[in-house]
Tab-separated table of C-alpha atoms and ligand atoms in Angstrom:
chain	number	residue	atom	x	y	z
A	1	MET	CA	16.924	1.186	-4.619
A	2	VAL	CA	14.945	4.951	-3.902
A	3	GLU	CA	16.720	7.712	-4.650
A	4	ILE	CA	15.500	11.244	-3.103
A	5	THR	CA	15.454	14.487	-3.665
A	6	PHE	CA	14.415	17.512	-1.766
A	7	SER	CA	13.984	20.773	-3.188
A	8	GLN	CA	16.478	22.456	0.045
A	9	SER	CA	19.389	20.476	0.629
A	10	ILE	CA	18.487	17.533	2.683
A	11	GLY	CA	22.046	18.216	4.557
A	12	SER	CA	20.341	21.230	6.562
A	13	VAL	CA	17.741	19.093	7.624
A	14	LEU	CA	20.188	16.383	9.019
A	15	THR	CA	21.125	18.641	12.115
A	16	LEU	CA	23.514	17.336	15.053
A	17	GLU	CA	20.312	17.455	16.820
A	18	LYS	CA	18.144	15.932	14.473
A	19	ARG	CA	20.687	13.046	14.201
A	20	ALA	CA	21.203	12.535	17.780
A	21	GLN	CA	17.196	11.868	17.828
A	22	LEU	CA	17.312	9.398	14.666
A	23	LYS	CA	20.257	7.660	16.365
A	24	GLN	CA	18.069	7.325	18.959
A	25	ILE	CA	14.830	5.908	17.387
A	26	HIS	CA	17.404	3.566	15.333
A	27	GLU	CA	18.018	1.910	18.820
A	28	ASP	CA	15.048	1.504	20.126
A	29	LEU	CA	13.190	0.577	16.566
A	30	TYR	CA	15.919	-2.688	16.134
A	31	SER	CA	16.416	-3.389	19.781
A	32	LYS	CA	12.559	-2.962	19.985
A	33	LYS	CA	12.169	-0.538	22.831
A	34	GLY	CA	10.240	2.295	21.615
A	35	LYS	CA	6.367	2.412	21.548
A	36	GLY	CA	4.442	-0.144	19.821
A	37	SER	CA	7.419	-2.736	20.094
A	38	ASP	CA	5.363	-5.656	20.090
A	39	PHE	CA	4.234	-4.607	16.771
A	40	LEU	CA	7.707	-4.847	14.986
A	41	GLY	CA	7.535	-8.610	13.744
A	42	TRP	CA	7.617	-6.795	10.150
A	43	LEU	CA	10.706	-5.226	10.510
A	44	ASP	CA	12.944	-8.503	9.687
A	45	TRP	CA	10.049	-10.633	8.528
A	46	PRO	CA	11.724	-10.572	4.557
A	47	SER	CA	14.759	-11.527	5.586
A	48	THR	CA	13.703	-14.018	8.019
A	49	LEU	CA	10.620	-16.008	6.117
A	50	ASP	CA	11.174	-19.461	6.310
A	51	SER	CA	10.802	-21.862	3.064
A	52	ALA	CA	7.809	-23.692	4.628
A	53	PHE	CA	5.619	-21.169	4.706
A	54	MET	CA	6.522	-19.768	1.053
A	55	GLU	CA	5.899	-23.381	-0.124
A	56	LYS	CA	2.438	-23.010	1.717
A	57	VAL	CA	1.725	-20.139	-0.075
A	58	GLU	CA	2.858	-21.056	-3.353
A	59	LYS	CA	0.938	-24.277	-3.200
A	60	THR	CA	-2.110	-22.654	-2.560
A	61	ALA	CA	-1.519	-20.190	-5.260
A	62	THR	CA	-1.262	-22.992	-7.800
A	63	GLN	CA	-4.445	-24.842	-6.457
A	64	ILE	CA	-6.356	-20.971	-6.784
A	65	ARG	CA	-5.192	-21.219	-10.422
A	66	ASP	CA	-5.942	-24.639	-11.209
A	67	LYS	CA	-9.120	-24.467	-9.850
A	68	ALA	CA	-11.020	-21.138	-10.664
A	69	ASP	CA	-11.167	-18.991	-12.953
A	70	VAL	CA	-11.732	-15.789	-10.223
A	71	LEU	CA	-10.237	-15.552	-7.166
A	72	VAL	CA	-12.518	-13.490	-4.662
A	73	VAL	CA	-10.225	-11.274	-2.234
A	74	ILE	CA	-12.350	-9.973	0.744
A	75	GLY	CA	-10.454	-7.504	3.230
A	76	ILE	CA	-10.517	-3.990	3.848
A	77	GLY	CA	-7.598	-1.437	5.141
A	78	GLY	CA	-4.302	-3.221	5.939
A	79	SER	CA	-6.477	-6.516	4.764
A	80	TYR	CA	-6.538	-5.336	1.233
A	81	LEU	CA	-4.780	-2.418	0.361
A	82	GLY	CA	-1.616	-4.028	0.212
A	83	ALA	CA	-2.435	-6.630	-2.254
A	84	LYS	CA	-4.452	-4.438	-4.217
A	85	ALA	CA	-1.421	-2.043	-4.482
A	86	VAL	CA	1.256	-4.611	-5.905
A	87	LEU	CA	-1.982	-5.848	-8.346
A	88	SER	CA	-2.820	-3.160	-9.699
A	89	ALA	CA	0.842	-1.666	-10.027
A	90	LEU	CA	1.435	-5.166	-12.216
A	91	ASP	CA	-1.414	-5.685	-13.764
A	92	PRO	CA	-1.784	-4.558	-17.107
A	93	TYR	CA	-4.862	-1.761	-17.488
A	94	PHE	CA	-7.037	-4.162	-19.718
A	95	LYS	CA	-7.775	-7.298	-19.102
A	96	LYS	CA	-6.117	-10.307	-19.512
A	97	GLU	CA	-7.845	-12.860	-21.955
A	98	THR	CA	-6.319	-15.458	-19.860
A	99	GLY	CA	-5.004	-16.068	-16.423
A	100	LEU	CA	-6.592	-15.559	-12.955
A	101	GLU	CA	-8.880	-12.686	-12.229
A	102	VAL	CA	-8.856	-10.835	-8.766
A	103	VAL	CA	-11.707	-9.045	-7.687
A	104	PHE	CA	-12.115	-7.631	-4.329
A	105	ALA	CA	-14.916	-7.581	-1.972
A	106	GLY	CA	-15.680	-5.995	2.046
A	107	HIS	CA	-13.416	-2.948	1.340
A	108	GLN	CA	-16.657	-0.741	1.427
A	109	VAL	CA	-20.228	-1.556	2.042
A	110	SER	CA	-22.216	-1.336	-1.507
A	111	GLY	CA	-25.280	-3.483	-2.035
A	112	GLU	CA	-24.836	-2.397	-5.625
A	113	TYR	CA	-20.922	-3.526	-5.825
A	114	LEU	CA	-21.759	-6.989	-4.273
A	115	LYS	CA	-24.671	-7.764	-6.115
A	116	GLN	CA	-22.999	-7.247	-9.220
A	117	LEU	CA	-20.131	-8.928	-8.167
A	118	LEU	CA	-22.003	-12.060	-7.331
A	119	ALA	CA	-23.756	-11.939	-10.699
A	120	HIS	CA	-20.417	-11.758	-12.598
A	121	LEU	CA	-18.955	-14.774	-10.648
A	122	ASP	CA	-21.961	-16.985	-12.491
A	123	GLY	CA	-20.248	-19.318	-14.779
A	124	LYS	CA	-17.032	-19.066	-13.776
A	125	ARG	CA	-14.969	-21.390	-11.696
A	126	VAL	CA	-14.757	-19.128	-7.556
A	127	MET	CA	-12.394	-19.366	-4.918
A	128	VAL	CA	-12.532	-16.670	-2.302
A	129	ASN	CA	-9.855	-15.620	0.164
A	130	VAL	CA	-11.353	-13.697	3.486
A	131	ILE	CA	-8.733	-11.781	5.047
A	132	SER	CA	-9.236	-10.431	8.375
A	133	LYS	CA	-6.569	-10.202	11.019
A	134	SER	CA	-9.506	-9.502	13.980
A	135	GLY	CA	-11.596	-12.004	12.581
A	136	LYS	CA	-14.099	-9.577	13.068
A	137	THR	CA	-14.181	-6.366	11.119
A	138	THR	CA	-18.069	-5.702	9.883
A	139	GLU	CA	-17.503	-4.926	5.923
A	140	PRO	CA	-15.770	-7.942	5.116
A	141	ALA	CA	-17.956	-10.001	8.030
A	142	ILE	CA	-20.790	-8.996	5.643
A	143	ALA	CA	-19.161	-9.712	2.491
A	144	PHE	CA	-18.354	-13.155	3.763
A	145	ARG	CA	-21.556	-13.716	4.762
A	146	PHE	CA	-22.362	-13.341	1.338
A	147	LEU	CA	-19.879	-15.226	-0.577
A	148	LYS	CA	-20.190	-18.158	2.146
A	149	ASP	CA	-24.207	-18.416	1.309
A	150	TYR	CA	-23.293	-18.389	-2.711
A	151	MET	CA	-20.071	-20.943	-2.838
A	152	GLU	CA	-22.272	-23.166	0.139
A	153	LYS	CA	-25.554	-22.972	-2.302
A	154	ARG	CA	-23.168	-23.367	-5.364
A	155	TYR	CA	-20.487	-25.893	-4.569
A	156	GLY	CA	-22.416	-27.862	-1.774
A	157	GLN	CA	-19.505	-30.080	0.561
A	158	GLU	CA	-16.544	-28.656	-1.898
A	159	ALA	CA	-17.270	-25.176	-1.075
A	160	ALA	CA	-15.142	-25.851	1.819
A	161	GLU	CA	-12.189	-26.556	-0.151
A	162	ARG	CA	-12.533	-23.056	-1.674
A	163	ILE	CA	-12.449	-20.663	0.536
A	164	ILE	CA	-9.281	-19.611	2.706
A	165	VAL	CA	-9.103	-17.395	5.621
A	166	THR	CA	-6.189	-15.342	6.588
A	167	THR	CA	-6.778	-14.469	10.295
A	168	ASP	CA	-5.388	-14.312	13.598
A	169	ALA	CA	-4.265	-17.729	14.817
A	170	GLU	CA	-5.520	-17.874	18.413
A	171	LYS	CA	-9.003	-15.465	17.845
A	172	GLY	CA	-11.979	-13.824	16.104
A	173	ALA	CA	-14.743	-14.920	14.578
A	174	LEU	CA	-13.540	-15.809	11.319
A	175	LEU	CA	-11.228	-18.658	13.176
A	176	THR	CA	-13.956	-20.021	14.462
A	177	LEU	CA	-15.700	-20.240	11.153
A	178	ALA	CA	-12.557	-21.898	9.678
A	179	GLU	CA	-12.165	-24.143	12.421
A	180	GLU	CA	-15.705	-25.837	12.230
A	181	ASN	CA	-15.668	-25.723	8.350
A	182	GLY	CA	-12.440	-26.777	7.629
A	183	TYR	CA	-11.600	-24.319	5.319
A	184	GLU	CA	-7.539	-23.696	4.614
A	185	ARG	CA	-5.744	-21.261	7.137
A	186	PHE	CA	-3.367	-18.338	6.888
A	187	VAL	CA	-1.774	-16.422	9.987
A	188	VAL	CA	-1.960	-13.275	10.285
A	189	PRO	CA	1.347	-12.487	12.279
A	190	ALA	CA	0.000	-11.030	16.281
A	191	ASP	CA	3.116	-8.554	15.916
A	192	VAL	CA	1.993	-7.402	12.464
A	193	GLY	CA	-0.198	-4.707	12.000
A	194	GLY	CA	-2.391	-4.851	9.061
A	195	ARG	CA	-1.097	-1.951	7.252
A	196	TYR	CA	2.610	-3.406	7.643
A	197	SER	CA	1.397	-6.818	6.877
A	198	VAL	CA	1.521	-6.583	2.747
A	199	PHE	CA	4.375	-8.992	2.864
A	200	THR	CA	2.540	-11.851	5.297
A	201	ALA	CA	0.061	-14.263	3.834
A	202	VAL	CA	-1.986	-11.122	3.871
A	203	GLY	CA	-0.534	-9.801	0.806
A	204	LEU	CA	1.361	-13.102	-0.715
A	205	VAL	CA	-1.828	-15.686	-1.494
A	206	PRO	CA	-3.162	-13.028	-3.489
A	207	ILE	CA	-0.314	-11.760	-5.263
A	208	ALA	CA	0.735	-15.271	-5.813
A	209	ALA	CA	-1.878	-16.690	-6.502
A	210	ALA	CA	-2.326	-13.714	-9.203
A	211	GLY	CA	1.008	-15.123	-10.861
A	212	TYR	CA	3.067	-12.597	-9.705
A	213	SER	CA	6.869	-13.207	-8.339
A	214	ILE	CA	6.361	-12.920	-4.505
A	215	LYS	CA	10.313	-14.291	-4.117
A	216	ASP	CA	11.438	-11.117	-6.457
A	217	LEU	CA	8.507	-9.076	-4.024
A	218	LEU	CA	10.394	-10.277	-1.006
A	219	ALA	CA	13.872	-10.168	-1.877
A	220	GLY	CA	12.932	-6.523	-2.799
A	221	ALA	CA	11.926	-5.895	0.512
A	222	ALA	CA	14.777	-8.283	2.294
A	223	ASP	CA	16.906	-5.675	-0.233
A	224	ALA	CA	15.225	-2.686	1.529
A	225	GLU	CA	15.327	-4.443	5.023
A	226	LYS	CA	19.222	-4.546	4.923
A	227	VAL	CA	20.462	-0.980	2.990
A	228	TYR	CA	17.932	0.780	5.052
A	229	ASN	CA	19.238	-0.751	8.179
A	230	ASN	CA	21.944	1.929	8.231
A	231	ILE	CA	23.225	4.025	10.627
A	232	ASN	CA	25.069	6.333	8.377
A	233	PHE	CA	21.850	8.624	8.085
A	234	ASP	CA	23.502	10.722	4.947
A	235	GLU	CA	23.281	7.367	3.449
A	236	ASN	CA	20.047	6.241	4.434
A	237	VAL	CA	17.438	7.486	1.750
A	238	ALA	CA	14.476	5.904	4.207
A	239	VAL	CA	15.564	8.251	7.169
A	240	GLN	CA	15.982	11.483	5.049
A	241	TYR	CA	12.180	10.816	4.131
A	242	ALA	CA	10.867	10.692	7.902
A	243	ALA	CA	13.198	13.465	8.449
A	244	VAL	CA	12.743	15.618	5.747
A	245	ARG	CA	8.813	15.463	6.519
A	246	HIS	CA	8.862	16.199	9.928
A	247	GLN	CA	11.448	19.001	9.281
A	248	LEU	CA	8.544	20.591	6.977
A	249	TYR	CA	5.442	19.724	9.698
A	250	VAL	CA	7.477	21.462	12.235
A	251	GLU	CA	7.632	24.470	9.839
A	252	GLY	CA	3.770	24.478	9.514
A	253	TYR	CA	3.504	22.153	6.477
A	254	THR	CA	0.827	19.462	7.668
A	255	THR	CA	-0.805	18.295	4.703
A	256	GLU	CA	1.706	15.737	2.062
A	257	VAL	CA	0.675	15.264	-1.143
A	258	MET	CA	1.963	12.337	-2.994
A	259	ALA	CA	2.034	12.996	-6.587
A	260	ILE	CA	2.277	10.454	-9.298
A	261	PHE	CA	3.022	10.401	-13.517
A	262	GLU	CA	1.987	6.484	-13.250
A	263	PRO	CA	-1.512	5.853	-12.885
A	264	LYS	CA	-0.486	2.307	-11.923
A	265	LEU	CA	0.659	3.536	-8.748
A	266	SER	CA	-2.923	5.194	-7.500
A	267	PHE	CA	-3.212	2.024	-5.178
A	268	VAL	CA	0.487	2.535	-3.843
A	269	GLN	CA	-1.148	6.041	-2.885
A	270	GLU	CA	-4.296	4.286	-1.220
A	271	TRP	CA	-1.759	2.176	0.464
A	272	TRP	CA	0.385	5.009	1.781
A	273	LYS	CA	-2.353	6.812	2.889
A	274	GLN	CA	-3.910	4.107	5.273
A	275	LEU	CA	0.082	3.773	6.477
A	276	PHE	CA	0.942	6.793	7.290
A	277	GLY	CA	-2.638	8.343	8.303
A	278	GLU	CA	-3.322	5.184	10.780
A	279	SER	CA	-0.167	5.581	12.253
A	280	GLU	CA	0.596	9.236	12.632
A	281	GLY	CA	-2.577	10.803	12.956
A	282	LYS	CA	-2.872	11.121	17.054
A	283	GLU	CA	-3.060	13.040	20.030
A	284	GLY	CA	-3.586	16.080	17.591
A	285	LYS	CA	-0.200	14.966	15.468
A	286	GLY	CA	0.323	14.124	12.333
A	287	ILE	CA	0.839	15.290	8.576
A	288	PHE	CA	-2.227	14.936	6.668
A	289	PRO	CA	-1.086	11.827	3.597
A	290	ALA	CA	-3.312	13.331	0.497
A	291	SER	CA	-2.703	11.778	-3.397
A	292	VAL	CA	-2.827	13.501	-6.585
A	293	SER	CA	-2.648	11.977	-10.037
A	294	PHE	CA	-0.309	13.787	-12.579
A	295	THR	CA	-0.673	14.888	-15.362
A	296	THR	CA	-5.272	14.222	-14.847
A	297	ASP	CA	-5.002	16.464	-11.690
A	298	LEU	CA	-3.132	18.981	-12.839
A	299	HIS	CA	-6.425	19.679	-14.649
A	300	SER	CA	-8.099	19.962	-11.334
A	301	MET	CA	-6.241	20.073	-8.296
A	302	GLY	CA	-3.162	21.863	-9.899
A	303	GLN	CA	-4.796	24.766	-9.771
A	304	TYR	CA	-4.989	24.193	-5.086
A	305	ILE	CA	-1.483	23.144	-5.280
A	306	GLN	CA	-0.381	26.339	-7.244
A	307	ASP	CA	-2.103	28.750	-5.263
A	308	GLY	CA	-4.363	27.431	-2.291
A	309	LYS	CA	-3.679	27.758	1.196
A	310	ARG	CA	0.013	27.328	1.862
A	311	ASN	CA	0.053	24.476	4.252
A	312	LEU	CA	1.133	21.330	2.016
A	313	PHE	CA	4.247	20.149	0.698
A	314	GLU	CA	4.040	17.576	-2.288
A	315	THR	CA	5.995	14.308	-2.382
A	316	PHE	CA	6.797	13.049	-6.145
A	317	LEU	CA	6.642	9.250	-7.102
A	318	LEU	CA	8.886	8.906	-9.841
A	319	VAL	CA	9.615	5.863	-12.233
A	320	GLN	CA	12.471	6.032	-14.215
A	321	GLU	CA	11.905	3.510	-16.927
A	322	ALA	CA	8.607	2.548	-18.399
A	323	ASN	CA	7.525	-0.659	-18.878
A	324	GLU	CA	6.171	-0.201	-22.442
A	325	ASP	CA	6.252	2.999	-23.804
A	326	LEU	CA	5.172	5.136	-27.468
A	327	THR	CA	7.126	8.005	-29.133
A	328	VAL	CA	5.477	10.466	-30.758
A	329	PHE	CA	5.591	10.262	-34.410
A	330	GLU	CA	5.605	13.036	-37.406
A	331	ALA	CA	2.215	13.364	-38.971
A	332	GLU	CA	2.694	14.725	-42.157
A	333	ASN	CA	-0.365	17.215	-42.222
A	334	ASP	CA	0.448	19.099	-38.280
A	335	GLY	CA	-3.201	19.358	-37.877
A	336	ASP	CA	-3.152	18.970	-34.444
A	337	GLU	CA	0.629	21.287	-34.218
A	338	LEU	CA	2.159	18.430	-32.177
A	339	ASN	CA	4.968	18.092	-34.462
A	340	TYR	CA	7.524	19.870	-32.249
A	341	LEU	CA	6.952	16.458	-29.800
A	342	ALA	CA	7.641	14.636	-32.579
A	343	GLY	CA	10.710	11.828	-31.508
A	344	LEU	CA	9.912	12.064	-27.841
A	345	SER	CA	8.285	8.904	-25.807
A	346	LEU	CA	5.570	9.311	-23.410
A	347	GLN	CA	7.707	8.857	-21.040
A	348	GLU	CA	10.307	11.653	-21.544
A	349	PHE	CA	7.023	13.846	-21.613
A	350	ASN	CA	6.464	12.800	-18.157
A	351	HIS	CA	9.831	13.730	-16.751
A	352	VAL	CA	9.491	17.019	-18.494
A	353	ALA	CA	5.963	17.587	-16.819
A	354	HIS	CA	7.516	16.405	-13.714
A	355	LYS	CA	10.194	19.369	-14.361
A	356	GLY	CA	7.542	21.798	-15.653
A	357	THR	CA	5.375	20.808	-12.315
A	358	SER	CA	7.996	20.587	-9.800
A	359	SER	CA	9.033	24.423	-10.686
A	360	ALA	CA	5.898	26.136	-11.463
A	361	HIS	CA	4.948	24.867	-7.774
A	362	LEU	CA	8.221	25.585	-6.220
A	363	ASP	CA	7.186	29.027	-7.309
A	364	GLY	CA	4.307	28.773	-5.721
A	365	GLY	CA	5.356	28.069	-2.284
A	366	VAL	CA	5.335	24.188	-2.482
A	367	PRO	CA	8.262	22.762	-0.697
A	368	GLN	CA	8.988	19.494	-2.723
A	369	LEU	CA	10.534	16.200	-2.418
A	370	SER	CA	10.962	13.475	-5.037
A	371	LEU	CA	10.818	9.822	-4.756
A	372	THR	CA	12.482	7.969	-7.528
A	373	ILE	CA	12.563	3.944	-8.341
A	374	PRO	CA	13.984	2.587	-11.178
A	375	LYS	CA	10.692	1.091	-12.901
A	376	ILE	CA	7.796	-1.015	-11.511
A	377	ASP	CA	7.991	-4.428	-11.037
A	378	GLU	CA	8.015	-7.039	-8.061
A	379	PHE	CA	11.508	-6.496	-6.477
A	380	GLN	CA	11.239	-2.500	-6.677
A	381	LEU	CA	8.066	-2.625	-5.537
A	382	GLY	CA	9.102	-5.180	-2.506
A	383	HIS	CA	11.683	-2.545	-1.793
A	384	LEU	CA	9.257	0.630	-1.729
A	385	LEU	CA	6.835	-0.248	0.458
A	386	TYR	CA	9.403	-1.728	3.009
A	387	PHE	CA	11.009	1.440	2.322
A	388	TYR	CA	7.543	3.534	3.369
A	389	MET	CA	7.121	1.164	6.982
A	390	LEU	CA	10.449	1.558	7.849
A	391	SER	CA	10.510	5.580	7.274
A	392	CYS	CA	6.544	5.686	8.916
A	393	ALA	CA	7.989	4.251	11.706
A	394	TYR	CA	10.704	6.915	12.238
A	395	SER	CA	8.504	9.460	11.074
A	396	ALA	CA	5.766	8.548	13.977
A	397	TYR	CA	8.497	8.551	17.082
A	398	MET	CA	9.697	11.778	15.422
A	399	LEU	CA	6.650	12.812	16.759
A	400	ASP	CA	6.522	10.392	19.913
A	401	ILE	CA	3.832	8.904	18.552
A	402	ASN	CA	3.072	4.906	18.310
A	403	PRO	CA	3.109	4.270	14.803
A	404	PHE	CA	1.451	0.237	15.351
A	405	ASP	CA	-1.783	1.314	16.992
A	406	GLN	CA	-5.109	2.804	15.863
A	407	PRO	CA	-7.697	4.069	18.888
A	408	GLY	CA	-9.165	6.434	16.924
A	409	VAL	CA	-10.723	4.185	14.383
A	410	GLU	CA	-12.483	2.838	16.990
A	411	ASP	CA	-14.967	5.709	17.617
A	412	TYR	CA	-16.780	5.262	14.847
A	413	LYS	CA	-17.296	1.849	14.876
A	414	ASN	CA	-18.745	2.076	18.058
A	415	ASN	CA	-21.684	4.857	17.214
A	416	VAL	CA	-22.629	2.627	14.065
A	417	PHE	CA	-22.948	-0.630	16.207
A	418	LYS	CA	-25.026	1.791	19.067
A	419	LEU	CA	-26.691	2.527	16.280
A	420	LEU	CA	-27.278	-0.804	14.867
A	421	ASN	CA	-28.053	-2.068	18.157
A	422	LYS	CA	-25.178	-4.691	17.632
A	423	PRO	CA	-25.618	-6.850	21.624
A	424	GLY	CA	-23.044	-5.232	24.030
A	425	PHE	CA	-23.332	-1.926	22.486
B	501	LIG	O1	-7.877	-7.161	9.119
B	501	LIG	P1	-8.976	-6.561	10.295
B	501	LIG	O2	-8.952	-6.889	11.363
B	501	LIG	O3	-10.131	-7.054	9.321
B	501	LIG	O4	-8.538	-5.064	9.866
B	501	LIG	C1	-8.856	-4.125	9.346
B	501	LIG	C2	-8.433	-2.868	9.220
B	501	LIG	O5	-9.177	-2.216	10.066
B	501	LIG	C3	-8.822	-1.217	10.500
B	501	LIG	O6	-8.391	-2.228	11.972
B	501	LIG	C4	-9.381	-0.128	11.157
B	501	LIG	O7	-10.607	-0.093	11.317
B	501	LIG	C5	-7.433	-0.679	10.367
B	501	LIG	O8	-6.193	-1.129	11.032
B	501	LIG	C6	-7.056	-2.513	9.836
B	501	LIG	O9	-6.161	-2.419	8.882
């Protein structure tokens, strides 16, 4: 469950007019009549998943763990960030001694990274999951060219049994490669866009392979699906989040800074930035999604947030209970002058830091929201990610924007293709 607070009152945002608009959006969304509604496959996905699909994912995950020390997950954008966000949130900070290592490739084009990654694979048993809905995105395609070559040289014919492809059911160069080579395949549903695909095989295969409970993740998402399909907006936190940020946008607050106090959530921030940035940033409209990690960034970006241009609002993503914690102990010699903190846990310190930061930034003219989740586990993450996806759809519809396309990203691609003399450009 996500709890929300707003520096003003939520009631003041949910005016009669706003409620009428939100009701219309609710109807359009659930009857699939709004803009881009052929991309609403994610909306009831968690509650309608069939058990055969789950069994296939679990079986593949077990095979990966049996056959590999390292899984290389190739993808970019929505074909990368969902799994990365969940794994970063659940993984321990420091490398596990045993168990599958999941590494990512194709999310940038660094020769140095790829070369070092290939070197890192030597001596370890490797499997590859290449993910691309379109099957033709350049960055993952380049990475896969190198990884495919590496796997074939190293494993010969067996390479085909160590490569798993997640792509569209009907089209794309990756599908052709998969068919030609007999790779195991998972489908990215045609009606689910990349940034809404974390609960499909795109996210589930790497997350399950890493040993996390995709059942719990999906149970969290299904819980959110049920809880937020609610026309009573006084109870519906996902709609409230969309309504508040829209209100702030109308008032001129055009940048949302998502602030965390738990660094494990930094890739949830990256996932959220793609979700909201690609969904809303169109037709000269949209809130710019930015992120900071506190208290680290209080010693850098904190200055700007406190005192810079007043077009930003801040959304804290807070975790009530830490999975592990330490308590400051009393030192015999109070040389560091910290004995006044004795008995305080570091999580409690962060809660206090949040309060202090929040009131300082409020004084500095930064409106504030906070979203609190009880703890970080598969269930809560599933719930949170679905919460954001639904909220994002409401938010984009409030701007009268199609949340599910991304026409703007083609421009840079076309320019690069022209510069590289790609045939047809
Ligand atoms: O899964 P694909 O087709 O490789 O796309 C990856 C990402 O690239 C984008 O299309 C942007 O270029 C995103 O919307 C998408 O998540």
